Amino acid sequence: MLRPTTLLLRTSTLLLAVVLVLGFVLGLAWLLTAQRHAETNQQALQAVQEQTNRLAHLDTLLVRLLDAESGVRGFMITNNPVYLGPYQDGGSEVERTLAELRSDRWSDGTQRASFEQLAQLVEGRWKLLTCTSNAAPCRPPMA
């Protein structure tokens, strides 16, 4: 027959082992959950960064186009070629920005189609600015 102290010792050891195993299992579950959250947060952060870059490119496109239009308008009013600076300097920037936006991964096909439509309008506007700044007769782009 076991002594009461031996029985108490075995029960305490068994209880301690159960608590340790349970603590290990809970800790492991916590670590796996934290890893999953970290991966999800990383994916969300990457998506936000891609959208931020895309918005910055679209903003650059808008600013360059507005600057070029204002410059050509100034040239038309004053006939001073100094005003053509933003138009002359902005062409390569507009082309580069359109190329970068075209190379982006668009997760939504509708957004991609809308961008392509916008790109056609920008290119048509740029051709119209070219015609206007050269004071040469040309046909306006088809809408």
mmCIF file of N, CA and C in Angstrom:
data_model
loop_
_atom_site.group_PDB
_atom_site.id
_atom_site.type_symbol
_atom_site.label_atom_id
_atom_site.label_comp_id
_atom_site.label_asym_id
_atom_site.label_seq_id
_atom_site.Cartn_x
_atom_site.Cartn_y
_atom_site.Cartn_z
ATOM 1 N N MET A 1 0.832 -1.167 0.000
ATOM 2 C CA MET A 1 0.000 0.000 0.000
ATOM 3 C C MET A 1 0.886 1.244 0.000
ATOM 4 N N LEU A 2 0.436 2.251 -0.748
ATOM 5 C CA LEU A 2 1.205 3.479 -0.876
ATOM 6 C C LEU A 2 0.968 4.375 0.326
ATOM 7 N N ARG A 3 1.978 5.020 0.685
ATOM 8 C CA ARG A 3 1.864 5.970 1.774
ATOM 9 C C ARG A 3 1.137 7.216 1.290
ATOM 10 N N PRO A 4 0.523 7.946 2.148
ATOM 11 C CA PRO A 4 -0.184 9.157 1.732
ATOM 12 C C PRO A 4 0.755 10.194 1.135
ATOM 13 N N THR A 5 1.963 10.262 1.610
ATOM 14 C CA THR A 5 2.898 11.256 1.048
ATOM 15 C C THR A 5 3.321 10.860 -0.359
ATOM 16 N N THR A 6 3.507 9.588 -0.618
ATOM 17 C CA THR A 6 3.869 9.114 -1.950
ATOM 18 C C THR A 6 2.712 9.347 -2.914
ATOM 19 N N LEU A 7 1.513 9.079 -2.479
ATOM 20 C CA LEU A 7 0.335 9.305 -3.297
ATOM 21 C C LEU A 7 0.179 10.801 -3.616
ATOM 22 N N LEU A 8 0.405 11.620 -2.633
ATOM 23 C CA LEU A 8 0.330 13.066 -2.818
ATOM 24 C C LEU A 8 1.418 13.535 -3.792
ATOM 25 N N LEU A 9 2.598 12.953 -3.677
ATOM 26 C CA LEU A 9 3.703 13.312 -4.561
ATOM 27 C C LEU A 9 3.403 12.919 -6.003
ATOM 28 N N ARG A 10 2.875 11.743 -6.214
ATOM 29 C CA ARG A 10 2.519 11.292 -7.562
ATOM 30 C C ARG A 10 1.402 12.156 -8.146
ATOM 31 N N THR A 11 0.416 12.476 -7.356
ATOM 32 C CA THR A 11 -0.690 13.310 -7.816
ATOM 33 C C THR A 11 -0.186 14.704 -8.167
ATOM 34 N N SER A 12 0.677 15.251 -7.354
ATOM 35 C CA SER A 12 1.243 16.580 -7.620
ATOM 36 C C SER A 12 2.078 16.566 -8.892
ATOM 37 N N THR A 13 2.853 15.519 -9.081
ATOM 38 C CA THR A 13 3.693 15.394 -10.278
ATOM 39 C C THR A 13 2.821 15.278 -11.519
ATOM 40 N N LEU A 14 1.780 14.473 -11.433
ATOM 41 C CA LEU A 14 0.868 14.317 -12.564
ATOM 42 C C LEU A 14 0.152 15.630 -12.878
ATOM 43 N N LEU A 15 -0.287 16.316 -11.853
ATOM 44 C CA LEU A 15 -0.947 17.601 -12.036
ATOM 45 C C LEU A 15 0.005 18.621 -12.642
ATOM 46 N N LEU A 16 1.228 18.636 -12.176
ATOM 47 C CA LEU A 16 2.241 19.547 -12.723
ATOM 48 C C LEU A 16 2.515 19.230 -14.194
ATOM 49 N N ALA A 17 2.594 17.954 -14.524
ATOM 50 C CA ALA A 17 2.826 17.559 -15.924
ATOM 51 C C ALA A 17 1.655 17.983 -16.810
ATOM 52 N N VAL A 18 0.440 17.824 -16.338
ATOM 53 C CA VAL A 18 -0.735 18.235 -17.109
ATOM 54 C C VAL A 18 -0.727 19.750 -17.318
ATOM 55 N N VAL A 19 -0.409 20.491 -16.272
ATOM 56 C CA VAL A 19 -0.353 21.959 -16.379
ATOM 57 C C VAL A 19 0.740 22.374 -17.361
ATOM 58 N N LEU A 20 1.892 21.746 -17.319
ATOM 59 C CA LEU A 20 2.982 22.073 -18.244
ATOM 60 C C LEU A 20 2.606 21.765 -19.692
ATOM 61 N N VAL A 21 2.006 20.618 -19.919
ATOM 62 C CA VAL A 21 1.586 20.250 -21.276
ATOM 63 C C VAL A 21 0.521 21.223 -21.775
ATOM 64 N N LEU A 22 -0.427 21.530 -20.919
ATOM 65 C CA LEU A 22 -1.478 22.477 -21.289
ATOM 66 C C LEU A 22 -0.890 23.855 -21.588
ATOM 67 N N GLY A 23 0.055 24.292 -20.773
ATOM 68 C CA GLY A 23 0.729 25.577 -21.013
ATOM 69 C C GLY A 23 1.492 25.565 -22.327
ATOM 70 N N PHE A 24 2.154 24.464 -22.613
ATOM 71 C CA PHE A 24 2.889 24.331 -23.873
ATOM 72 C C PHE A 24 1.940 24.398 -25.063
ATOM 73 N N VAL A 25 0.826 23.674 -24.986
ATOM 74 C CA VAL A 25 -0.155 23.662 -26.079
ATOM 75 C C VAL A 25 -0.740 25.061 -26.285
ATOM 76 N N LEU A 26 -1.101 25.736 -25.193
ATOM 77 C CA LEU A 26 -1.644 27.095 -25.313
ATOM 78 C C LEU A 26 -0.605 28.073 -25.868
ATOM 79 N N GLY A 27 0.628 27.950 -25.431
ATOM 80 C CA GLY A 27 1.705 28.804 -25.954
ATOM 81 C C GLY A 27 1.933 28.576 -27.440
ATOM 82 N N LEU A 28 1.914 27.327 -27.837
ATOM 83 C CA LEU A 28 2.081 26.995 -29.252
ATOM 84 C C LEU A 28 0.930 27.550 -30.090
ATOM 85 N N ALA A 29 -0.290 27.410 -29.570
ATOM 86 C CA ALA A 29 -1.456 27.960 -30.277
ATOM 87 C C ALA A 29 -1.337 29.471 -30.387
ATOM 88 N N TRP A 30 -0.886 30.126 -29.345
ATOM 89 C CA TRP A 30 -0.708 31.574 -29.359
ATOM 90 C C TRP A 30 0.343 31.981 -30.397
ATOM 91 N N LEU A 31 1.461 31.258 -30.445
ATOM 92 C CA LEU A 31 2.512 31.562 -31.427
ATOM 93 C C LEU A 31 2.021 31.363 -32.860
ATOM 94 N N LEU A 32 1.287 30.292 -33.104
ATOM 95 C CA LEU A 32 0.767 30.046 -34.455
ATOM 96 C C LEU A 32 -0.238 31.123 -34.861
ATOM 97 N N THR A 33 -1.073 31.536 -33.925
ATOM 98 C CA THR A 33 -2.036 32.606 -34.208
ATOM 99 C C THR A 33 -1.308 33.920 -34.491
ATOM 100 N N ALA A 34 -0.293 34.217 -33.708
ATOM 101 C CA ALA A 34 0.485 35.444 -33.923
ATOM 102 C C ALA A 34 1.175 35.411 -35.285
ATOM 103 N N GLN A 35 1.692 34.268 -35.673
ATOM 104 C CA GLN A 35 2.337 34.131 -36.988
ATOM 105 C C GLN A 35 1.334 34.368 -38.102
ATOM 106 N N ARG A 36 0.160 33.818 -37.955
ATOM 107 C CA ARG A 36 -0.893 33.997 -38.972
ATOM 108 C C ARG A 36 -1.293 35.459 -39.079
ATOM 109 N N HIS A 37 -1.441 36.128 -37.951
ATOM 110 C CA HIS A 37 -1.781 37.558 -37.963
ATOM 111 C C HIS A 37 -0.667 38.379 -38.605
ATOM 112 N N ALA A 38 0.568 38.034 -38.319
ATOM 113 C CA ALA A 38 1.697 38.754 -38.903
ATOM 114 C C ALA A 38 1.711 38.606 -40.423
ATOM 115 N N GLU A 39 1.438 37.411 -40.915
ATOM 116 C CA GLU A 39 1.392 37.189 -42.365
ATOM 117 C C GLU A 39 0.250 37.974 -43.007
ATOM 118 N N THR A 40 -0.904 37.975 -42.358
ATOM 119 C CA THR A 40 -2.054 38.715 -42.873
ATOM 120 C C THR A 40 -1.766 40.209 -42.880
ATOM 121 N N ASN A 41 -1.159 40.706 -41.812
ATOM 122 C CA ASN A 41 -0.815 42.128 -41.750
ATOM 123 C C ASN A 41 0.208 42.500 -42.808
ATOM 124 N N GLN A 42 1.159 41.610 -43.067
ATOM 125 C CA GLN A 42 2.171 41.870 -44.094
ATOM 126 C C GLN A 42 1.521 41.971 -45.477
ATOM 127 N N GLN A 43 0.585 41.098 -45.757
ATOM 128 C CA GLN A 43 -0.117 41.140 -47.042
ATOM 129 C C GLN A 43 -0.933 42.413 -47.173
ATOM 130 N N ALA A 44 -1.606 42.805 -46.105
ATOM 131 C CA ALA A 44 -2.405 44.036 -46.132
ATOM 132 C C ALA A 44 -1.511 45.248 -46.316
ATOM 133 N N LEU A 45 -0.373 45.276 -45.650
ATOM 134 C CA LEU A 45 0.562 46.387 -45.785
ATOM 135 C C LEU A 45 1.096 46.476 -47.212
ATOM 136 N N GLN A 46 1.396 45.351 -47.803
ATOM 137 C CA GLN A 46 1.882 45.342 -49.184
ATOM 138 C C GLN A 46 0.812 45.864 -50.138
ATOM 139 N N ALA A 47 -0.432 45.486 -49.924
ATOM 140 C CA ALA A 47 -1.520 45.971 -50.774
ATOM 141 C C ALA A 47 -1.700 47.476 -50.626
ATOM 142 N N VAL A 48 -1.592 47.982 -49.407
ATOM 143 C CA VAL A 48 -1.714 49.425 -49.177
ATOM 144 C C VAL A 48 -0.557 50.165 -49.844
ATOM 145 N N GLN A 49 0.641 49.621 -49.765
ATOM 146 C CA GLN A 49 1.796 50.257 -50.398
ATOM 147 C C GLN A 49 1.638 50.298 -51.920
ATOM 148 N N GLU A 50 1.128 49.220 -52.503
ATOM 149 C CA GLU A 50 0.896 49.202 -53.947
ATOM 150 C C GLU A 50 -0.143 50.251 -54.340
ATOM 151 N N GLN A 51 -1.197 50.365 -53.563
ATOM 152 C CA GLN A 51 -2.225 51.360 -53.859
ATOM 153 C C GLN A 51 -1.684 52.771 -53.677
ATOM 154 N N THR A 52 -0.853 52.979 -52.665
ATOM 155 C CA THR A 52 -0.256 54.290 -52.433
ATOM 156 C C THR A 52 0.650 54.674 -53.598
ATOM 157 N N ASN A 53 1.452 53.736 -54.073
ATOM 158 C CA ASN A 53 2.319 54.001 -55.228
ATOM 159 C C ASN A 53 1.487 54.319 -56.469
ATOM 160 N N ARG A 54 0.416 53.575 -56.658
ATOM 161 C CA ARG A 54 -0.448 53.797 -57.808
ATOM 162 C C ARG A 54 -1.086 55.189 -57.739
ATOM 163 N N LEU A 55 -1.550 55.571 -56.565
ATOM 164 C CA LEU A 55 -2.134 56.908 -56.395
ATOM 165 C C LEU A 55 -1.100 58.000 -56.617
ATOM 166 N N ALA A 56 0.126 57.774 -56.160
ATOM 167 C CA ALA A 56 1.195 58.761 -56.393
ATOM 168 C C ALA A 56 1.462 58.908 -57.886
ATOM 169 N N HIS A 57 1.462 57.800 -58.623
ATOM 170 C CA HIS A 57 1.664 57.871 -60.068
ATOM 171 C C HIS A 57 0.508 58.611 -60.753
ATOM 172 N N LEU A 58 -0.704 58.318 -60.340
ATOM 173 C CA LEU A 58 -1.859 59.006 -60.930
ATOM 174 C C LEU A 58 -1.829 60.494 -60.610
ATOM 175 N N ASP A 59 -1.396 60.837 -59.403
ATOM 176 C CA ASP A 59 -1.272 62.245 -59.023
ATOM 177 C C ASP A 59 -0.207 62.936 -59.868
ATOM 178 N N THR A 60 0.923 62.274 -60.072
ATOM 179 C CA THR A 60 1.985 62.826 -60.914
ATOM 180 C C THR A 60 1.472 63.054 -62.333
ATOM 181 N N LEU A 61 0.726 62.098 -62.833
ATOM 182 C CA LEU A 61 0.156 62.211 -64.178
ATOM 183 C C LEU A 61 -0.748 63.439 -64.276
ATOM 184 N N LEU A 62 -1.612 63.615 -63.304
ATOM 185 C CA LEU A 62 -2.525 64.756 -63.301
ATOM 186 C C LEU A 62 -1.769 66.073 -63.230
ATOM 187 N N VAL A 63 -0.795 66.171 -62.339
ATOM 188 C CA VAL A 63 -0.047 67.415 -62.167
ATOM 189 C C VAL A 63 0.735 67.759 -63.435
ATOM 190 N N ARG A 64 1.385 66.772 -64.021
ATOM 191 C CA ARG A 64 2.166 67.035 -65.248
ATOM 192 C C ARG A 64 1.253 67.479 -66.394
ATOM 193 N N LEU A 65 0.114 66.854 -66.506
ATOM 194 C CA LEU A 65 -0.813 67.221 -67.571
ATOM 195 C C LEU A 65 -1.365 68.625 -67.354
ATOM 196 N N LEU A 66 -1.724 68.955 -66.122
ATOM 197 C CA LEU A 66 -2.227 70.306 -65.842
ATOM 198 C C LEU A 66 -1.149 71.361 -66.067
ATOM 199 N N ASP A 67 0.085 71.074 -65.636
ATOM 200 C CA ASP A 67 1.185 72.022 -65.858
ATOM 201 C C ASP A 67 1.428 72.235 -67.346
ATOM 202 N N ALA A 68 1.404 71.146 -68.107
ATOM 203 C CA ALA A 68 1.633 71.268 -69.550
ATOM 204 C C ALA A 68 0.510 72.059 -70.211
ATOM 205 N N GLU A 69 -0.728 71.797 -69.830
ATOM 206 C CA GLU A 69 -1.856 72.542 -70.400
ATOM 207 C C GLU A 69 -1.747 74.036 -70.076
ATOM 208 N N SER A 70 -1.384 74.338 -68.847
ATOM 209 C CA SER A 70 -1.231 75.745 -68.457
ATOM 210 C C SER A 70 -0.104 76.402 -69.230
ATOM 211 N N GLY A 71 0.973 75.674 -69.413
ATOM 212 C CA GLY A 71 2.101 76.226 -70.173
ATOM 213 C C GLY A 71 1.742 76.486 -71.625
ATOM 214 N N VAL A 72 1.061 75.555 -72.254
ATOM 215 C CA VAL A 72 0.651 75.737 -73.655
ATOM 216 C C VAL A 72 -0.346 76.888 -73.752
ATOM 217 N N ARG A 73 -1.238 76.983 -72.783
ATOM 218 C CA ARG A 73 -2.197 78.089 -72.763
ATOM 219 C C ARG A 73 -1.461 79.424 -72.644
ATOM 220 N N GLY A 74 -0.452 79.487 -71.770
ATOM 221 C CA GLY A 74 0.356 80.703 -71.639
ATOM 222 C C GLY A 74 1.069 81.041 -72.933
ATOM 223 N N PHE A 75 1.574 80.017 -73.615
ATOM 224 C CA PHE A 75 2.237 80.243 -74.901
ATOM 225 C C PHE A 75 1.259 80.779 -75.934
ATOM 226 N N MET A 76 0.061 80.213 -75.957
ATOM 227 C CA MET A 76 -0.933 80.662 -76.936
ATOM 228 C C MET A 76 -1.325 82.119 -76.694
ATOM 229 N N ILE A 77 -1.402 82.533 -75.444
ATOM 230 C CA ILE A 77 -1.805 83.905 -75.131
ATOM 231 C C ILE A 77 -0.683 84.896 -75.422
ATOM 232 N N THR A 78 0.554 84.527 -75.051
ATOM 233 C CA THR A 78 1.666 85.487 -75.147
ATOM 234 C C THR A 78 2.591 85.240 -76.331
ATOM 235 N N ASN A 79 2.522 84.058 -76.907
ATOM 236 C CA ASN A 79 3.444 83.638 -77.974
ATOM 237 C C ASN A 79 4.898 83.638 -77.474
ATOM 238 N N ASN A 80 5.062 83.457 -76.178
ATOM 239 C CA ASN A 80 6.384 83.409 -75.561
ATOM 240 C C ASN A 80 6.735 81.936 -75.302
ATOM 241 N N PRO A 81 7.797 81.412 -75.932
ATOM 242 C CA PRO A 81 8.129 79.987 -75.801
ATOM 243 C C PRO A 81 8.576 79.577 -74.401
ATOM 244 N N VAL A 82 8.844 80.531 -73.534
ATOM 245 C CA VAL A 82 9.223 80.196 -72.160
ATOM 246 C C VAL A 82 8.107 79.399 -71.475
ATOM 247 N N TYR A 83 6.884 79.710 -71.828
ATOM 248 C CA TYR A 83 5.737 79.041 -71.220
ATOM 249 C C TYR A 83 5.626 77.565 -71.620
ATOM 250 N N LEU A 84 6.333 77.170 -72.651
ATOM 251 C CA LEU A 84 6.269 75.772 -73.094
ATOM 252 C C LEU A 84 7.145 74.838 -72.255
ATOM 253 N N GLY A 85 7.886 75.377 -71.296
ATOM 254 C CA GLY A 85 8.775 74.565 -70.451
ATOM 255 C C GLY A 85 8.089 73.377 -69.806
ATOM 256 N N PRO A 86 6.974 73.577 -69.100
ATOM 257 C CA PRO A 86 6.319 72.421 -68.468
ATOM 258 C C PRO A 86 5.845 71.377 -69.487
ATOM 259 N N TYR A 87 5.432 71.830 -70.661
ATOM 260 C CA TYR A 87 5.019 70.896 -71.706
ATOM 261 C C TYR A 87 6.227 70.112 -72.214
ATOM 262 N N GLN A 88 7.309 70.820 -72.494
ATOM 263 C CA GLN A 88 8.495 70.164 -73.036
ATOM 264 C C GLN A 88 9.151 69.236 -72.017
ATOM 265 N N ASP A 89 9.160 69.637 -70.753
ATOM 266 C CA ASP A 89 9.781 68.812 -69.712
ATOM 267 C C ASP A 89 8.865 67.676 -69.256
ATOM 268 N N GLY A 90 7.574 67.833 -69.419
ATOM 269 C CA GLY A 90 6.624 66.862 -68.874
ATOM 270 C C GLY A 90 6.357 65.662 -69.745
ATOM 271 N N GLY A 91 6.705 65.735 -71.011
ATOM 272 C CA GLY A 91 6.395 64.630 -71.925
ATOM 273 C C GLY A 91 7.007 63.311 -71.506
ATOM 274 N N SER A 92 8.289 63.335 -71.177
ATOM 275 C CA SER A 92 8.959 62.091 -70.784
ATOM 276 C C SER A 92 8.423 61.591 -69.447
ATOM 277 N N GLU A 93 8.077 62.515 -68.556
ATOM 278 C CA GLU A 93 7.525 62.118 -67.256
ATOM 279 C C GLU A 93 6.154 61.464 -67.428
ATOM 280 N N VAL A 94 5.339 62.012 -68.308
ATOM 281 C CA VAL A 94 4.017 61.429 -68.564
ATOM 282 C C VAL A 94 4.166 60.040 -69.173
ATOM 283 N N GLU A 95 5.049 59.878 -70.134
ATOM 284 C CA GLU A 95 5.269 58.566 -70.749
ATOM 285 C C GLU A 95 5.771 57.548 -69.730
ATOM 286 N N ARG A 96 6.727 57.964 -68.889
ATOM 287 C CA ARG A 96 7.282 57.062 -67.884
ATOM 288 C C ARG A 96 6.203 56.657 -66.868
ATOM 289 N N THR A 97 5.397 57.630 -66.455
ATOM 290 C CA THR A 97 4.346 57.339 -65.473
ATOM 291 C C THR A 97 3.302 56.399 -66.061
ATOM 292 N N LEU A 98 2.911 56.633 -67.303
ATOM 293 C CA LEU A 98 1.949 55.724 -67.947
ATOM 294 C C LEU A 98 2.527 54.318 -68.064
ATOM 295 N N ALA A 99 3.810 54.226 -68.412
ATOM 296 C CA ALA A 99 4.453 52.909 -68.526
ATOM 297 C C ALA A 99 4.488 52.194 -67.176
ATOM 298 N N GLU A 100 4.777 52.932 -66.108
ATOM 299 C CA GLU A 100 4.806 52.313 -64.787
ATOM 300 C C GLU A 100 3.410 51.851 -64.365
ATOM 301 N N LEU A 101 2.413 52.652 -64.655
ATOM 302 C CA LEU A 101 1.050 52.253 -64.313
ATOM 303 C C LEU A 101 0.600 51.051 -65.138
ATOM 304 N N ARG A 102 1.026 50.982 -66.376
ATOM 305 C CA ARG A 102 0.669 49.828 -67.217
ATOM 306 C C ARG A 102 1.342 48.551 -66.727
ATOM 307 N N SER A 103 2.522 48.687 -66.133
ATOM 308 C CA SER A 103 3.237 47.502 -65.663
ATOM 309 C C SER A 103 2.775 47.055 -64.275
ATOM 310 N N ASP A 104 1.941 47.844 -63.618
ATOM 311 C CA ASP A 104 1.423 47.474 -62.299
ATOM 312 C C ASP A 104 0.569 46.220 -62.376
ATOM 313 N N ARG A 105 0.501 45.518 -61.244
ATOM 314 C CA ARG A 105 -0.434 44.393 -61.108
ATOM 315 C C ARG A 105 -1.758 44.964 -60.637
ATOM 316 N N TRP A 106 -2.747 44.878 -61.477
ATOM 317 C CA TRP A 106 -4.075 45.371 -61.122
ATOM 318 C C TRP A 106 -4.904 44.175 -60.690
ATOM 319 N N SER A 107 -5.328 44.165 -59.438
ATOM 320 C CA SER A 107 -6.098 43.035 -58.925
ATOM 321 C C SER A 107 -7.524 43.041 -59.451
ATOM 322 N N ASP A 108 -7.984 44.206 -59.852
ATOM 323 C CA ASP A 108 -9.364 44.345 -60.319
ATOM 324 C C ASP A 108 -9.350 44.665 -61.813
ATOM 325 N N GLY A 109 -9.999 43.829 -62.606
ATOM 326 C CA GLY A 109 -10.045 44.034 -64.052
ATOM 327 C C GLY A 109 -10.764 45.321 -64.432
ATOM 328 N N THR A 110 -11.737 45.725 -63.632
ATOM 329 C CA THR A 110 -12.468 46.957 -63.910
ATOM 330 C C THR A 110 -11.552 48.166 -63.751
ATOM 331 N N GLN A 111 -10.714 48.151 -62.711
ATOM 332 C CA GLN A 111 -9.764 49.238 -62.516
ATOM 333 C C GLN A 111 -8.763 49.290 -63.660
ATOM 334 N N ARG A 112 -8.325 48.136 -64.097
ATOM 335 C CA ARG A 112 -7.374 48.070 -65.210
ATOM 336 C C ARG A 112 -7.998 48.666 -66.474
ATOM 337 N N ALA A 113 -9.243 48.315 -66.749
ATOM 338 C CA ALA A 113 -9.933 48.840 -67.926
ATOM 339 C C ALA A 113 -10.135 50.351 -67.800
ATOM 340 N N SER A 114 -10.463 50.813 -66.611
ATOM 341 C CA SER A 114 -10.633 52.258 -66.391
ATOM 342 C C SER A 114 -9.312 52.983 -66.594
ATOM 343 N N PHE A 115 -8.220 52.378 -66.115
ATOM 344 C CA PHE A 115 -6.918 53.004 -66.326
ATOM 345 C C PHE A 115 -6.577 53.079 -67.811
ATOM 346 N N GLU A 116 -6.828 52.010 -68.545
ATOM 347 C CA GLU A 116 -6.521 52.020 -69.976
ATOM 348 C C GLU A 116 -7.317 53.114 -70.694
ATOM 349 N N GLN A 117 -8.549 53.295 -70.283
ATOM 350 C CA GLN A 117 -9.366 54.363 -70.850
ATOM 351 C C GLN A 117 -8.769 55.728 -70.495
ATOM 352 N N LEU A 118 -8.341 55.884 -69.259
ATOM 353 C CA LEU A 118 -7.693 57.131 -68.833
ATOM 354 C C LEU A 118 -6.399 57.366 -69.617
ATOM 355 N N ALA A 119 -5.619 56.319 -69.818
ATOM 356 C CA ALA A 119 -4.355 56.450 -70.548
ATOM 357 C C ALA A 119 -4.607 56.913 -71.984
ATOM 358 N N GLN A 120 -5.645 56.383 -72.609
ATOM 359 C CA GLN A 120 -5.975 56.832 -73.970
ATOM 360 C C GLN A 120 -6.354 58.310 -73.981
ATOM 361 N N LEU A 121 -7.108 58.741 -72.983
ATOM 362 C CA LEU A 121 -7.490 60.149 -72.907
ATOM 363 C C LEU A 121 -6.279 61.041 -72.673
ATOM 364 N N VAL A 122 -5.371 60.605 -71.814
ATOM 365 C CA VAL A 122 -4.151 61.380 -71.553
ATOM 366 C C VAL A 122 -3.305 61.478 -72.814
ATOM 367 N N GLU A 123 -3.136 60.369 -73.509
ATOM 368 C CA GLU A 123 -2.345 60.386 -74.744
ATOM 369 C C GLU A 123 -3.002 61.269 -75.799
ATOM 370 N N GLY A 124 -4.317 61.220 -75.894
ATOM 371 C CA GLY A 124 -5.028 62.095 -76.831
ATOM 372 C C GLY A 124 -4.865 63.556 -76.471
ATOM 373 N N ARG A 125 -4.936 63.861 -75.176
ATOM 374 C CA ARG A 125 -4.753 65.240 -74.733
ATOM 375 C C ARG A 125 -3.339 65.710 -75.032
ATOM 376 N N TRP A 126 -2.370 64.831 -74.837
ATOM 377 C CA TRP A 126 -0.978 65.210 -75.093
ATOM 378 C C TRP A 126 -0.762 65.491 -76.586
ATOM 379 N N LYS A 127 -1.385 64.698 -77.437
ATOM 380 C CA LYS A 127 -1.291 64.954 -78.879
ATOM 381 C C LYS A 127 -1.912 66.305 -79.223
ATOM 382 N N LEU A 128 -3.018 66.614 -78.601
ATOM 383 C CA LEU A 128 -3.665 67.905 -78.831
ATOM 384 C C LEU A 128 -2.769 69.042 -78.354
ATOM 385 N N LEU A 129 -2.100 68.864 -77.222
ATOM 386 C CA LEU A 129 -1.158 69.886 -76.746
ATOM 387 C C LEU A 129 0.012 70.041 -77.716
ATOM 388 N N THR A 130 0.455 68.933 -78.288
ATOM 389 C CA THR A 130 1.550 68.987 -79.257
ATOM 390 C C THR A 130 1.134 69.789 -80.481
ATOM 391 N N CYS A 131 -0.059 69.526 -80.963
ATOM 392 C CA CYS A 131 -0.558 70.278 -82.119
ATOM 393 C C CYS A 131 -0.689 71.758 -81.789
ATOM 394 N N THR A 132 -1.218 72.057 -80.637
ATOM 395 C CA THR A 132 -1.434 73.443 -80.245
ATOM 396 C C THR A 132 -0.118 74.170 -80.042
ATOM 397 N N SER A 133 0.848 73.524 -79.411
ATOM 398 C CA SER A 133 2.114 74.192 -79.124
ATOM 399 C C SER A 133 2.942 74.400 -80.390
ATOM 400 N N ASN A 134 2.726 73.577 -81.409
ATOM 401 C CA ASN A 134 3.453 73.742 -82.669
ATOM 402 C C ASN A 134 2.751 74.695 -83.615
ATOM 403 N N ALA A 135 1.557 75.127 -83.251
ATOM 404 C CA ALA A 135 0.733 75.989 -84.093
ATOM 405 C C ALA A 135 0.557 75.384 -85.480
ATOM 406 N N ALA A 136 0.518 74.076 -85.520
ATOM 407 C CA ALA A 136 0.342 73.364 -86.785
ATOM 408 C C ALA A 136 -1.075 72.816 -86.839
ATOM 409 N N PRO A 137 -1.658 72.792 -88.023
ATOM 410 C CA PRO A 137 -3.007 72.217 -88.103
ATOM 411 C C PRO A 137 -2.958 70.703 -87.891
ATOM 412 N N CYS A 138 -3.828 70.239 -87.079
ATOM 413 C CA CYS A 138 -3.921 68.799 -86.872
ATOM 414 C C CYS A 138 -5.334 68.462 -86.426
ATOM 415 N N ARG A 139 -5.644 67.211 -86.574
ATOM 416 C CA ARG A 139 -6.977 66.762 -86.216
ATOM 417 C C ARG A 139 -7.017 66.483 -84.720
ATOM 418 N N PRO A 140 -8.091 66.871 -84.061
ATOM 419 C CA PRO A 140 -8.199 66.518 -82.636
ATOM 420 C C PRO A 140 -8.379 65.012 -82.505
ATOM 421 N N PRO A 141 -7.944 64.437 -81.399
ATOM 422 C CA PRO A 141 -8.084 62.991 -81.209
ATOM 423 C C PRO A 141 -9.543 62.595 -81.111
ATOM 424 N N MET A 142 -9.809 61.385 -81.549
ATOM 425 C CA MET A 142 -11.165 60.856 -81.474
ATOM 426 C C MET A 142 -11.473 60.466 -80.043
ATOM 427 N N ALA A 143 -12.650 60.843 -79.589
ATOM 428 C CA ALA A 143 -13.017 60.526 -78.202
ATOM 429 C C ALA A 143 -13.689 59.180 -78.129
#
